[in-house]
Coordinates of C-alpha atoms and ligand atoms in Angstrom, one line a residue:
X1 CA 260.8 69.7 121.9
X2 CA 259.7 71.9 119.3
X3 CA 260.0 69.6 115.4
X4 CA 263.0 70.5 113.3
X5 CA 262.1 72.5 110.4
X6 CA 262.2 70.3 107.3
X7 CA 262.6 71.5 103.1
X8 CA 262.6 68.3 100.9
X9 CA 265.7 68.6 99.2
X10 CA 266.8 71.3 100.9
X11 CA 265.4 73.9 98.8
X12 CA 265.1 77.4 100.3
X13 CA 268.2 76.4 102.3
X14 CA 271.1 77.7 102.6
X15 CA 274.4 75.5 103.4
X16 CA 276.5 78.0 103.3
X17 CA 277.9 81.6 102.3
X18 CA 280.0 81.5 99.8
X19 CA 281.3 84.3 97.5
X20 CA 282.2 82.0 94.7
X21 CA 279.8 82.4 92.0
X22 CA 275.7 83.1 91.9
X23 CA 272.6 82.5 90.1
X24 CA 270.0 85.1 90.0
X25 CA 267.4 82.2 89.3
X26 CA 264.3 85.0 88.5
X27 CA 266.5 86.8 85.4
X28 CA 268.8 83.7 84.3
X29 CA 271.5 85.3 85.3
X30 CA 274.7 83.4 86.0
X31 CA 278.2 84.9 87.2
X32 CA 281.5 83.4 88.7
X33 CA 283.1 85.7 91.5
X34 CA 281.2 88.6 90.0
X35 CA 282.1 88.3 86.4
X36 CA 278.7 87.1 84.0
X37 CA 279.0 84.1 82.4
X38 CA 278.8 85.5 78.8
X39 CA 281.9 87.5 79.7
X40 CA 284.1 84.4 80.7
X41 CA 283.0 82.5 77.7
X42 CA 283.8 85.2 75.2
X43 CA 287.0 86.3 76.6
X44 CA 288.9 83.7 78.9
X45 CA 289.7 80.4 79.1
X46 CA 289.8 77.2 80.7
X47 CA 292.5 77.7 82.8
X48 CA 291.6 81.0 83.8
X49 CA 288.4 80.9 84.5
X50 CA 289.6 78.0 87.7
X51 CA 292.0 80.3 88.6
X52 CA 289.9 82.9 89.0
X53 CA 286.9 80.3 90.6
X54 CA 290.0 79.4 93.3
X55 CA 291.7 82.7 93.9
X56 CA 288.5 85.0 93.8
X57 CA 290.5 87.2 91.5
X58 CA 291.2 87.7 87.7
X59 CA 294.3 86.8 88.2
X60 CA 297.7 88.6 86.5
X61 CA 300.0 87.1 83.8
X62 CA 302.6 86.3 86.0
X63 CA 299.9 83.5 88.2
X64 CA 298.1 82.5 85.0
X65 CA 301.1 81.4 83.6
X66 CA 302.6 79.5 86.3
X67 CA 298.9 78.2 87.7
X68 CA 298.5 77.4 83.5
X69 CA 302.5 75.5 84.0
X70 CA 301.5 73.6 86.7
X71 CA 298.8 72.1 85.2
X72 CA 300.8 71.1 81.9
X73 CA 303.8 69.5 84.7
X74 CA 300.9 67.4 86.1
X75 CA 298.7 65.7 83.4
X76 CA 300.8 62.5 83.7
X77 CA 299.1 60.1 86.6
X78 CA 300.8 57.0 87.5
X79 CA 301.9 53.9 86.4
X80 CA 300.2 52.2 89.5
X81 CA 296.6 53.8 88.7
X82 CA 297.5 52.8 85.2
X83 CA 297.6 49.1 86.7
X84 CA 294.4 49.6 89.0
X85 CA 292.5 50.8 85.6
X86 CA 293.5 47.7 83.6
X87 CA 291.5 45.2 86.3
X88 CA 288.3 47.4 85.8
X89 CA 285.4 46.1 83.5
X90 CA 285.9 47.2 80.4
X91 CA 281.8 47.4 79.7
X92 CA 281.5 50.0 83.3
X93 CA 280.9 53.3 83.0
X94 CA 283.5 56.1 82.6
X95 CA 282.1 57.7 85.8
X96 CA 282.6 54.5 87.6
X97 CA 285.9 54.1 86.4
X98 CA 286.6 58.3 86.9
X99 CA 285.0 58.1 91.0
X100 CA 287.2 54.5 91.8
X101 CA 290.3 56.4 89.6
X102 CA 290.6 59.6 91.3
X103 CA 289.7 57.6 94.7
X104 CA 292.8 55.8 93.9
X105 CA 295.3 58.8 93.8
X106 CA 294.6 59.6 97.4
X107 CA 295.9 55.8 97.8
X108 CA 299.0 57.9 96.5
X109 CA 298.6 60.7 99.2
X110 CA 300.7 60.0 102.6
X111 CA 298.1 61.0 105.3
X112 CA 294.4 60.2 104.8
X113 CA 293.5 63.6 107.0
X114 CA 294.4 67.0 106.4
X115 CA 296.3 67.9 109.6
X116 CA 295.9 72.0 111.0
X117 CA 299.0 72.8 109.4
X118 CA 298.5 71.5 106.1
X119 CA 294.7 73.0 106.3
X120 CA 295.7 76.5 107.1
X121 CA 299.0 75.9 104.3
X122 CA 297.3 77.3 101.6
X123 CA 300.7 76.8 98.8
X124 CA 299.6 73.1 100.1
X125 CA 295.6 73.2 99.0
X126 CA 296.4 75.3 96.0
X127 CA 298.5 72.6 94.4
X128 CA 296.7 69.7 96.0
X129 CA 293.9 71.7 93.7
X130 CA 295.4 72.2 90.5
X131 CA 296.7 68.5 90.7
X132 CA 293.5 67.1 90.8
X133 CA 292.3 69.8 87.9
X134 CA 295.5 68.3 85.6
X135 CA 294.7 65.0 86.0
X136 CA 291.6 64.4 86.0
X137 CA 290.8 64.6 82.0
X138 CA 293.9 62.5 81.8
X139 CA 292.3 59.8 83.6
X140 CA 289.0 60.4 81.2
X141 CA 291.3 59.9 77.9
X142 CA 293.6 57.1 79.3
X143 CA 290.6 55.1 80.2
X144 CA 289.0 56.2 76.3
X145 CA 291.6 54.8 75.4
X146 CA 291.8 51.2 77.6
X147 CA 288.5 50.1 77.1
X148 CA 288.9 49.6 73.5
X149 CA 292.2 47.5 74.1
X150 CA 294.5 50.7 73.0
X151 CA 297.3 52.2 75.1
X152 CA 296.8 55.4 76.8
X153 CA 298.2 58.4 74.8
X154 CA 300.8 60.6 76.8
X155 CA 298.9 64.2 77.8
X156 CA 301.0 66.7 75.3
X157 CA 302.6 69.9 77.2
X158 CA 302.6 72.2 74.7
X159 CA 299.0 72.3 73.8
X160 CA 296.0 73.8 76.6
X161 CA 294.1 72.0 78.9
X162 CA 291.0 71.8 76.1
X163 CA 293.0 70.3 73.1
X164 CA 295.3 68.6 75.1
X165 CA 292.0 66.4 75.7
X166 CA 290.3 66.5 73.1
X167 CA 294.6 64.8 71.3
X168 CA 293.9 62.5 73.8
X169 CA 290.9 60.7 73.1
X170 CA 291.1 61.2 69.9
X171 CA 295.0 61.2 69.1
X172 CA 294.5 63.4 66.5
X173 CA 295.6 67.4 67.3
X174 CA 292.4 68.9 66.9
X175 CA 290.2 71.2 64.9
X176 CA 291.9 75.0 66.9
X177 CA 288.0 76.0 66.8
X178 CA 286.8 72.6 68.1
X179 CA 289.7 73.2 71.0
X180 CA 287.5 76.8 71.3
X181 CA 284.4 74.9 71.9
X182 CA 285.5 72.3 74.2
X183 CA 287.0 75.0 76.2
X184 CA 284.2 77.1 76.3
X185 CA 282.0 74.2 77.7
X186 CA 284.3 73.7 80.1
X187 CA 284.2 77.0 81.4
X188 CA 280.0 76.8 81.4
X189 CA 280.5 73.9 83.5
X190 CA 283.3 74.9 85.5
X191 CA 281.2 76.1 89.2
X192 CA 277.6 76.0 90.1
X193 CA 276.9 77.9 93.0
X194 CA 275.2 74.5 95.7
X195 CA 274.0 71.9 93.5
X196 CA 274.0 68.4 94.8
X197 CA 277.5 67.5 94.0
X198 CA 279.0 70.7 95.8
X199 CA 277.3 70.1 98.6
X200 CA 278.7 66.4 98.5
X201 CA 282.0 68.4 99.0
X202 CA 280.8 70.5 101.6
X203 CA 279.5 67.5 103.3
X204 CA 282.8 65.6 102.4
X205 CA 285.0 68.6 103.3
X206 CA 284.2 69.8 106.5
X207 CA 285.2 65.9 107.9
X208 CA 288.9 67.6 106.8
X209 CA 289.6 64.1 105.2
X210 CA 291.6 64.6 101.8
X211 CA 290.4 66.0 98.7
X212 CA 290.9 62.6 96.7
X213 CA 287.5 61.4 98.7
X214 CA 286.0 64.3 98.4
X215 CA 286.0 64.6 94.8
X216 CA 285.7 61.4 94.5
X217 CA 282.5 62.1 96.2
X218 CA 281.3 64.9 93.9
X219 CA 282.1 62.3 91.3
X220 CA 279.7 59.8 92.5
X221 CA 276.9 62.4 93.1
X222 CA 277.3 63.9 89.3
X223 CA 277.1 60.6 88.0
X224 CA 272.8 61.0 88.6
X225 CA 270.7 61.1 85.7
X226 CA 269.0 64.1 87.9
X227 CA 272.2 66.0 88.2
X228 CA 275.1 65.6 85.7
X229 CA 273.9 62.4 83.8
X230 CA 271.7 64.2 81.8
X231 CA 273.5 65.1 79.4
X232 CA 274.1 61.0 78.3
X233 CA 270.3 61.0 79.3
X234 CA 269.2 63.5 76.6
X235 CA 271.7 62.3 73.6
X236 CA 269.4 59.1 73.8
X237 CA 266.0 60.8 74.4
X238 CA 266.8 62.4 70.9
X239 CA 267.7 59.0 69.8
X240 CA 264.9 57.4 70.6
X241 CA 262.0 60.1 69.5
X242 CA 264.1 59.9 66.0
X243 CA 262.7 62.3 63.5
X244 CA 261.2 66.0 64.1
X245 CA 257.9 64.4 63.2
X246 CA 257.9 62.3 66.1
X247 CA 258.5 64.7 68.9
X248 CA 255.4 65.7 69.5
X249 CA 253.9 62.6 70.2
X250 CA 256.9 61.2 72.1
X251 CA 256.8 64.9 74.4
X252 CA 252.4 63.7 74.8
X253 CA 253.3 60.5 75.6
X254 CA 256.4 60.4 78.1
X255 CA 254.3 63.8 80.2
X256 CA 251.4 61.8 80.3
X257 CA 253.0 58.8 81.7
X258 CA 254.6 61.6 84.5
X259 CA 258.3 61.0 82.9
X260 CA 260.9 63.5 82.8
X261 CA 262.0 65.6 79.8
X262 CA 265.8 64.8 80.5
X263 CA 267.7 68.6 79.9
X264 CA 264.8 70.8 81.1
X265 CA 263.7 72.0 84.8
X266 CA 266.0 73.6 87.7
X267 CA 265.8 74.0 91.3
X268 CA 267.1 77.5 90.7
X269 CA 266.2 79.1 87.1
X270 CA 262.8 79.4 86.7
X271 CA 263.3 81.0 83.0
X272 CA 265.8 79.1 80.8
X273 CA 269.0 78.7 81.6
X274 CA 271.9 80.9 80.3
X275 CA 274.4 78.4 79.7
X276 CA 271.4 76.2 77.8
X277 CA 271.3 80.1 75.4
X278 CA 275.0 80.1 75.2
X279 CA 276.2 76.6 73.9
X280 CA 272.8 76.4 71.7
X281 CA 274.5 79.7 70.1
X282 CA 277.8 78.2 70.0
X283 CA 276.6 75.2 67.9
X284 CA 274.4 77.4 65.4
X285 CA 278.2 79.4 64.8
X286 CA 280.5 76.5 64.4
X287 CA 278.0 74.9 61.9
X288 CA 276.8 78.2 60.1
X289 CA 281.4 78.1 59.9
X290 CA 281.6 74.6 58.7
X291 CA 283.4 73.4 61.9
X292 CA 280.4 71.5 62.5
X293 CA 277.9 69.0 61.1
X294 CA 274.3 69.5 61.8
X295 CA 273.3 66.6 62.6
X296 CA 269.3 65.3 62.4
X297 CA 269.9 65.0 66.3
X298 CA 270.6 69.0 66.2
X299 CA 267.4 69.1 64.7
X300 CA 265.4 66.7 66.9
X301 CA 266.9 68.5 69.5
X302 CA 265.5 72.4 68.1
X303 CA 261.9 71.1 67.7
X304 CA 262.2 69.1 71.4
X305 CA 263.1 72.5 72.9
X306 CA 260.1 74.7 71.2
X307 CA 258.0 71.8 72.3
X308 CA 258.8 70.9 75.4
X309 CA 258.6 75.1 76.5
X310 CA 255.3 75.0 74.7
X311 CA 254.2 72.9 77.3
X312 CA 256.6 73.5 80.6
X313 CA 257.3 76.8 80.1
X314 CA 254.6 78.2 81.8
X315 CA 255.6 76.1 85.2
X316 CA 258.8 77.5 84.9
X317 CA 260.7 74.3 83.2
X318 CA 263.2 75.3 80.8
X319 CA 265.9 73.9 78.8
X320 CA 268.8 73.5 81.3
X321 CA 272.2 72.9 80.5
X322 CA 272.4 69.3 80.1
X323 CA 269.9 70.0 77.1
X324 CA 272.8 71.4 74.4
X325 CA 276.1 69.8 76.4
X326 CA 275.5 66.9 75.4
X327 CA 274.4 67.5 71.5
X328 CA 277.4 69.3 71.2
X329 CA 279.8 66.8 72.0
X330 CA 277.5 64.5 70.0
X331 CA 277.7 66.7 67.2
X332 CA 281.8 66.3 68.2
X333 CA 281.8 63.3 67.9
X334 CA 282.2 62.3 71.5
X335 CA 280.5 59.4 73.2
X336 CA 277.9 59.6 74.8
X337 CA 279.1 58.0 78.3
X338 CA 281.9 60.5 77.9
X339 CA 279.4 63.2 78.2
X340 CA 279.4 62.9 81.8
X341 CA 282.6 62.9 82.9
X342 CA 284.4 66.1 81.2
X343 CA 281.2 68.1 83.0
X344 CA 283.5 66.2 85.8
X345 CA 286.9 67.6 84.6
X346 CA 285.0 70.8 84.9
X347 CA 283.9 70.8 87.9
X348 CA 286.6 70.1 89.5
X349 CA 287.4 73.5 89.4
X350 CA 284.9 74.8 90.9
X351 CA 284.2 71.6 93.5
X352 CA 288.2 72.1 95.0
X353 CA 287.2 76.1 95.4
X354 CA 283.9 75.1 97.4
X355 CA 286.8 72.9 99.1
X356 CA 289.3 75.6 100.0
X357 CA 286.1 77.8 101.1
X358 CA 284.4 75.4 103.4
X359 CA 287.9 74.3 104.7
X360 CA 288.6 78.6 105.5
X361 CA 285.7 78.4 108.1
X362 CA 285.6 74.6 108.8
X363 CA 282.7 73.3 110.6
X364 CA 281.7 70.0 110.1
X365 CA 278.1 69.3 108.7
X366 CA 275.7 67.2 110.7
X367 CA 272.3 68.1 110.6
X368 CA 269.7 66.9 112.1
X369 CA 265.6 64.6 110.7
X370 CA 261.9 64.5 112.0
X371 CA 262.2 61.0 112.8
X372 CA 259.3 59.1 111.9
X373 CA 259.8 55.4 113.3
X374 CA 258.8 53.4 116.3
X375 CA 259.4 54.0 120.0
X376 CA 260.4 52.0 123.5
X377 CA 259.4 48.8 121.0
X378 CA 260.1 45.5 123.6
X379 CA 262.7 43.1 122.0
X380 CA 261.6 39.9 121.1
X381 CA 264.0 37.0 120.9
X382 CA 263.9 35.6 117.4
X383 CA 261.9 31.9 118.6
X384 CA 259.1 33.7 119.7
X385 CA 258.5 36.0 116.5
X386 CA 255.4 35.5 113.9
Ligands
COA1 N1 259.9 67.3 82.8 C1 258.9 67.0 83.2 N2 258.2 67.6 84.6 C2 259.1 67.9 85.0 C3 260.4 67.5 84.9 C4 260.9 67.4 83.3 N3 262.6 68.0 83.3 N4 261.2 69.6 85.9 C5 260.7 68.8 86.4 N5 259.4 68.8 86.3 C6 258.0 68.7 86.9 C7 257.8 67.8 88.3 O1 257.7 66.6 87.5 C8 257.0 68.5 89.5 O2 255.7 68.8 88.6 P1 254.5 68.5 89.6 O3 254.3 69.8 90.8 O4 253.2 68.6 88.5 O5 255.0 67.4 90.6 C9 257.2 69.2 89.3 O6 258.1 70.5 88.4 C10 258.7 70.4 89.7 O7 260.0 69.6 89.4 P2 260.6 68.7 90.4 O8 261.3 67.7 90.1 O9 260.0 68.4 92.5 O10 261.7 69.8 91.1 P3 263.2 70.3 91.7 O11 263.4 71.4 91.7 O12 263.1 68.9 92.6 O13 264.4 69.3 90.4 C11 264.9 68.6 88.3 C12 264.7 69.4 90.0 C13 266.2 69.3 87.6 C14 266.0 67.5 89.3 C15 264.3 68.1 88.0 O14 263.9 69.5 87.0 C16 264.7 67.3 86.9 O15 264.3 66.0 86.9 N6 265.0 67.7 85.6 C17 265.3 66.7 84.5 C18 267.1 66.1 84.7 C19 267.7 67.2 84.4 O16 268.2 67.5 83.4 N7 268.5 67.3 85.4 C20 269.6 68.4 85.2 C21 269.9 69.8 85.7 S1 271.4 70.5 85.5

């Protein structure tokens, strides 16, 4: 029998047809539903982009208004979820908490699997998707209060998705310029074709399980340092470097030991990730208008990008979205272990768009393998084994 094709990491293998987003890795371009990411950041909001990803078209004012009202109305999570969270160790990583809390929402959902009728009921799926997008920021912010012994701050329906999150984690109404930056970051992180966590959405969704398992699995996949967890690693790396003067020596030593430079490299982009460029420009604009401080960490980041690009650029390895998003959140005063949960809050929109797309033309994922083990072994009773 012919051996099946094997592509480590499934590099170059198409896992699905999709009309949600597109990357031109050679040119460094990203679009959602055909709209350039820079245009969406300049003119849109996270709420509108989420609906664009889910529905495929820029919404009418009426449709956007209805979706936005739905998000605002469903920010509260059940009191029982808070009770579950109370028993989680406060030293745990917020991504682990988010994974558990989102999966636990499924216990309040009456059925464990999607019936045929539910699968074909678009408004029902839309409502489930909207509620998950609405609740994830509340869960992250509740934990941010609870882990320091405070009561969660209830969401405010008069604030936008981004502003409300900043309000819930700080207790203060945010500077509108900072709410706008977070909104832009949520747009930039909302979707990115078939990366590891989105692929997990396709696999889990293809079994027709409920969307809480689908999103819980995606959160777990995003948490790893090779994926969304890299934004926290970037800031830890910059802290470890400590000064602009130490950048060169640090990079040399790390590369000599075959260590990764966090926030660099991408399977698809062979040039600079367009999201990194937008984030860096945003930081510079905000700092020049006095909304952000330019910390030592930002100066180190600029120097790391310059010197790492000199060393790795010729191999097609450049800064990716995680390089500057962590630095930007740090400049906004957000704790490092919240960076990846914020990524997950944003990516929930893309994940759920892919979940919907998968269900619309579903076939369960069941790849094969190249078997490398023994064949036809004779069983030896335990007492006779040496
Ligand atoms: N620093 C140093 N070298 C890197 C690198 C990095 N950040 N990213 C890739 N490389 C090197 C690898 O060591 C490898 O070198 P080799 O051919 O000499 O062995 C080569 O580039 C290919 O890298 P590989 O890890 O096989 O690419 P991949 O497509 O499987 O992985 C990433 C892509 C994103 C996982 C990888 O670039 C990485 O680990 N980056 C750091 C983590 C990160 O920032 N993740 C967020 C992605 S948005």
